[in-house]
Amino acid sequence: MERTVYINGEYVSESEAKISVFDRGFLFADAVYEVTAVLEGLLIDNHGHLERLERSCRELGIKLPVTSEELTEIQKTLIEKNSLIEGGVYLQLTRGCEGDRDFSYSDDIEPTLVLFTQERALINSSYAQKGIKILSMDDLRWKRRDIKTTSLLPACLAKQLAKQSGCDDVWLIENGLITEGGSSNAYIVTADDKVVTRPLSNDILHGITRASLLQLAKDFDIEIEEREFTIEEAYEAKEAFVSSATTFIWPVVSIDGKTIGSGKPGSLATKLRDIYIKMAIDTAR
Ligand code: PMP
C-alpha cells in the first residue's frame, strides 16, 4: 500500500512525489526538518516542533512557505489520509532549487516542502522495555547543533558503527563531556536521584521532548541539574536514559560495555516515560 505524501502544496502517492536533482536539500543538505510523534492519531508536542522549525528557518534564512496553522492542517490531513494511529510525521523544508548546482543562491529562491507519515510502535517498544546499549564516540558535528538541519552524515556513521559493535545507539563526546545522543538528548541519574542533563547551548539540539520532560520533572518534584557530565560519571550513574520524539524515553542499560545501575531499565526513567506519555496524550486531545 502506497502512502500519500505532501509535496509543495499537493498530496500525491509516494511513488509520484519527485524532487529535482538540483534541489539544494539533495546537493548540499541545505535543509531543515522536524519529526512529530503520533499517538492515538494525535500530534504529540507539535507546537514545540513547529516553533523550533521557525527558529531553524530564521537562523538559516530559509523561507517557510506556509504558516504553523497550515502546517498543522497538512500534518492532520496526512494522518487521516494514511489512517495513521501510531508513529510520526516527518517534515523537511529545503532552501529550494534554482536549476543548476551553485553554492550561492538568490533571495527569491522558492523552498521545497515535503511531509510524510511513518508507522512505528512507540508505546510497545522492546527498547523501552529492555533498555538500550550505548557506545560512546567523538562528536564530529559542526558548531550549530541547535539548528535541526538534515546534515546527518556524522549521526548516520556513528549509529552504524554502534550497530556493528552490537550497540543500539551512540553518545557523543566533546572535550571529555557528553554532548548528546546520536538522535536524542542524554541524561544520567545520580546516587541521590538527581537527573543530570547538559544545559542548552549551540552544542546540542534543544530537544522538544527534553523541554516537556524538564517541565514534568518540576511538576513531579524530580530534581533536575542542567550541567555538563563526563563519560566516567555516566559509567558510575545509578541510571541513564535518552529522550526524543521517536523514543520518548528509552532507558540506557550499558555504556561502552559497562553495566549501568542494575543493568535493567531504571525506575526513574520508567516513571518519567510513563508520565510523559500520559501527559502528552492528554495535552494533545
Ligand atoms: N538531539 C539530536 C541530535 C536529535 O537528532 C534529536 C532528535 N531529532 C534530539 C536531540 C531530540 O529532540 P526531540 O526531542 O525534539 O525529538
PDB file of N, CA and C and ligand atoms in Angstrom, residues 33 49 52 141 148 180-185 205 207-210 243-245, ligand 1:
ATOM      1  N   TYR A  33      14.536  20.049   9.224  1.00  0.00           N
ATOM      2  CA  TYR A  33      13.486  19.042   9.342  1.00  0.00           C
ATOM      3  C   TYR A  33      12.927  19.023  10.754  1.00  0.00           C
ATOM      4  N   HIS A  49       7.572  21.582  18.207  1.00  0.00           N
ATOM      5  CA  HIS A  49       8.301  21.225  16.981  1.00  0.00           C
ATOM      6  C   HIS A  49       8.163  22.320  15.920  1.00  0.00           C
ATOM      7  N   ARG A  52      10.270  25.312  16.869  1.00  0.00           N
ATOM      8  CA  ARG A  52      11.697  25.076  16.596  1.00  0.00           C
ATOM      9  C   ARG A  52      11.975  25.156  15.089  1.00  0.00           C
ATOM     10  N   ARG A 141      30.421  16.635  14.757  1.00  0.00           N
ATOM     11  CA  ARG A 141      29.496  17.522  14.038  1.00  0.00           C
ATOM     12  C   ARG A 141      29.953  18.985  14.035  1.00  0.00           C
ATOM     13  N   LYS A 148      18.197  22.362  13.542  1.00  0.00           N
ATOM     14  CA  LYS A 148      17.867  20.979  13.163  1.00  0.00           C
ATOM     15  C   LYS A 148      17.973  20.813  11.643  1.00  0.00           C
ATOM     16  N   GLU A 180      25.354  14.828  23.494  1.00  0.00           N
ATOM     17  CA  GLU A 180      24.006  14.247  23.435  1.00  0.00           C
ATOM     18  C   GLU A 180      24.087  12.902  22.734  1.00  0.00           C
ATOM     19  N   GLY A 181      22.912  12.298  22.506  1.00  0.00           N
ATOM     20  CA  GLY A 181      22.880  11.024  21.787  1.00  0.00           C
ATOM     21  C   GLY A 181      22.937  11.267  20.287  1.00  0.00           C
ATOM     22  N   GLY A 182      23.006  10.178  19.515  1.00  0.00           N
ATOM     23  CA  GLY A 182      23.065  10.283  18.056  1.00  0.00           C
ATOM     24  C   GLY A 182      21.844  10.989  17.498  1.00  0.00           C
ATOM     25  N   SER A 183      20.681  10.736  18.102  1.00  0.00           N
ATOM     26  CA  SER A 183      19.454  11.445  17.698  1.00  0.00           C
ATOM     27  C   SER A 183      18.549  11.600  18.917  1.00  0.00           C
ATOM     28  N   SER A 184      19.171  11.993  20.019  1.00  0.00           N
ATOM     29  CA  SER A 184      18.416  12.119  21.277  1.00  0.00           C
ATOM     30  C   SER A 184      19.203  12.982  22.251  1.00  0.00           C
ATOM     31  N   ASN A 185      18.549  13.444  23.295  1.00  0.00           N
ATOM     32  CA  ASN A 185      19.245  14.104  24.401  1.00  0.00           C
ATOM     33  C   ASN A 185      19.610  13.043  25.439  1.00  0.00           C
ATOM     34  N   LEU A 205      21.112  19.855  20.259  1.00  0.00           N
ATOM     35  CA  LEU A 205      19.778  20.210  19.783  1.00  0.00           C
ATOM     36  C   LEU A 205      18.884  20.456  20.998  1.00  0.00           C
ATOM     37  N   GLY A 207      16.045  19.753  22.442  1.00  0.00           N
ATOM     38  CA  GLY A 207      15.010  18.730  22.265  1.00  0.00           C
ATOM     39  C   GLY A 207      13.653  19.194  22.773  1.00  0.00           C
ATOM     40  N   ILE A 208      12.635  18.928  21.999  1.00  0.00           N
ATOM     41  CA  ILE A 208      11.276  19.288  22.399  1.00  0.00           C
ATOM     42  C   ILE A 208      10.806  18.330  23.501  1.00  0.00           C
ATOM     43  N   THR A 209      11.195  17.071  23.391  1.00  0.00           N
ATOM     44  CA  THR A 209      10.850  16.097  24.432  1.00  0.00           C
ATOM     45  C   THR A 209      11.581  16.459  25.726  1.00  0.00           C
ATOM     46  N   ARG A 210      12.831  16.915  25.585  1.00  0.00           N
ATOM     47  CA  ARG A 210      13.622  17.367  26.746  1.00  0.00           C
ATOM     48  C   ARG A 210      12.897  18.497  27.477  1.00  0.00           C
ATOM     49  N   SER A 243      16.112  10.902  25.472  1.00  0.00           N
ATOM     50  CA  SER A 243      14.769  11.359  25.098  1.00  0.00           C
ATOM     51  C   SER A 243      14.772  11.890  23.671  1.00  0.00           C
ATOM     52  N   SER A 244      13.673  11.634  22.973  1.00  0.00           N
ATOM     53  CA  SER A 244      13.452  12.210  21.638  1.00  0.00           C
ATOM     54  C   SER A 244      12.004  11.961  21.257  1.00  0.00           C
ATOM     55  N   ALA A 245      11.595  12.603  20.154  1.00  0.00           N
ATOM     56  CA  ALA A 245      10.208  12.438  19.706  1.00  0.00           C
ATOM     57  C   ALA A 245       9.931  11.004  19.225  1.00  0.00           C
TER      58      ALA A 245
HETATM   59  N1  PMP B   1      19.451  15.567  19.729  1.00  0.00           N
HETATM   60  C1  PMP B   1      19.597  15.184  18.440  1.00  0.00           C
HETATM   61  C2  PMP B   1      20.935  15.245  17.810  1.00  0.00           C
HETATM   62  C3  PMP B   1      18.470  14.739  17.710  1.00  0.00           C
HETATM   63  O1  PMP B   1      18.605  14.365  16.426  1.00  0.00           O
HETATM   64  C4  PMP B   1      17.206  14.660  18.356  1.00  0.00           C
HETATM   65  C5  PMP B   1      16.004  14.143  17.639  1.00  0.00           C
HETATM   66  N2  PMP B   1      15.743  14.815  16.479  1.00  0.00           N
HETATM   67  C6  PMP B   1      17.112  15.072  19.700  1.00  0.00           C
HETATM   68  C7  PMP B   1      18.256  15.523  20.348  1.00  0.00           C
HETATM   69  C8  PMP B   1      15.804  15.040  20.430  1.00  0.00           C
HETATM   70  O2  PMP B   1      14.959  16.088  20.016  1.00  0.00           O
HETATM   71  P1  PMP B   1      13.379  15.959  20.091  1.00  0.00           P
HETATM   72  O3  PMP B   1      13.031  15.614  21.494  1.00  0.00           O
HETATM   73  O4  PMP B   1      12.892  17.293  19.699  1.00  0.00           O
HETATM   74  O5  PMP B   1      12.986  14.872  19.130  1.00  0.00           O
END
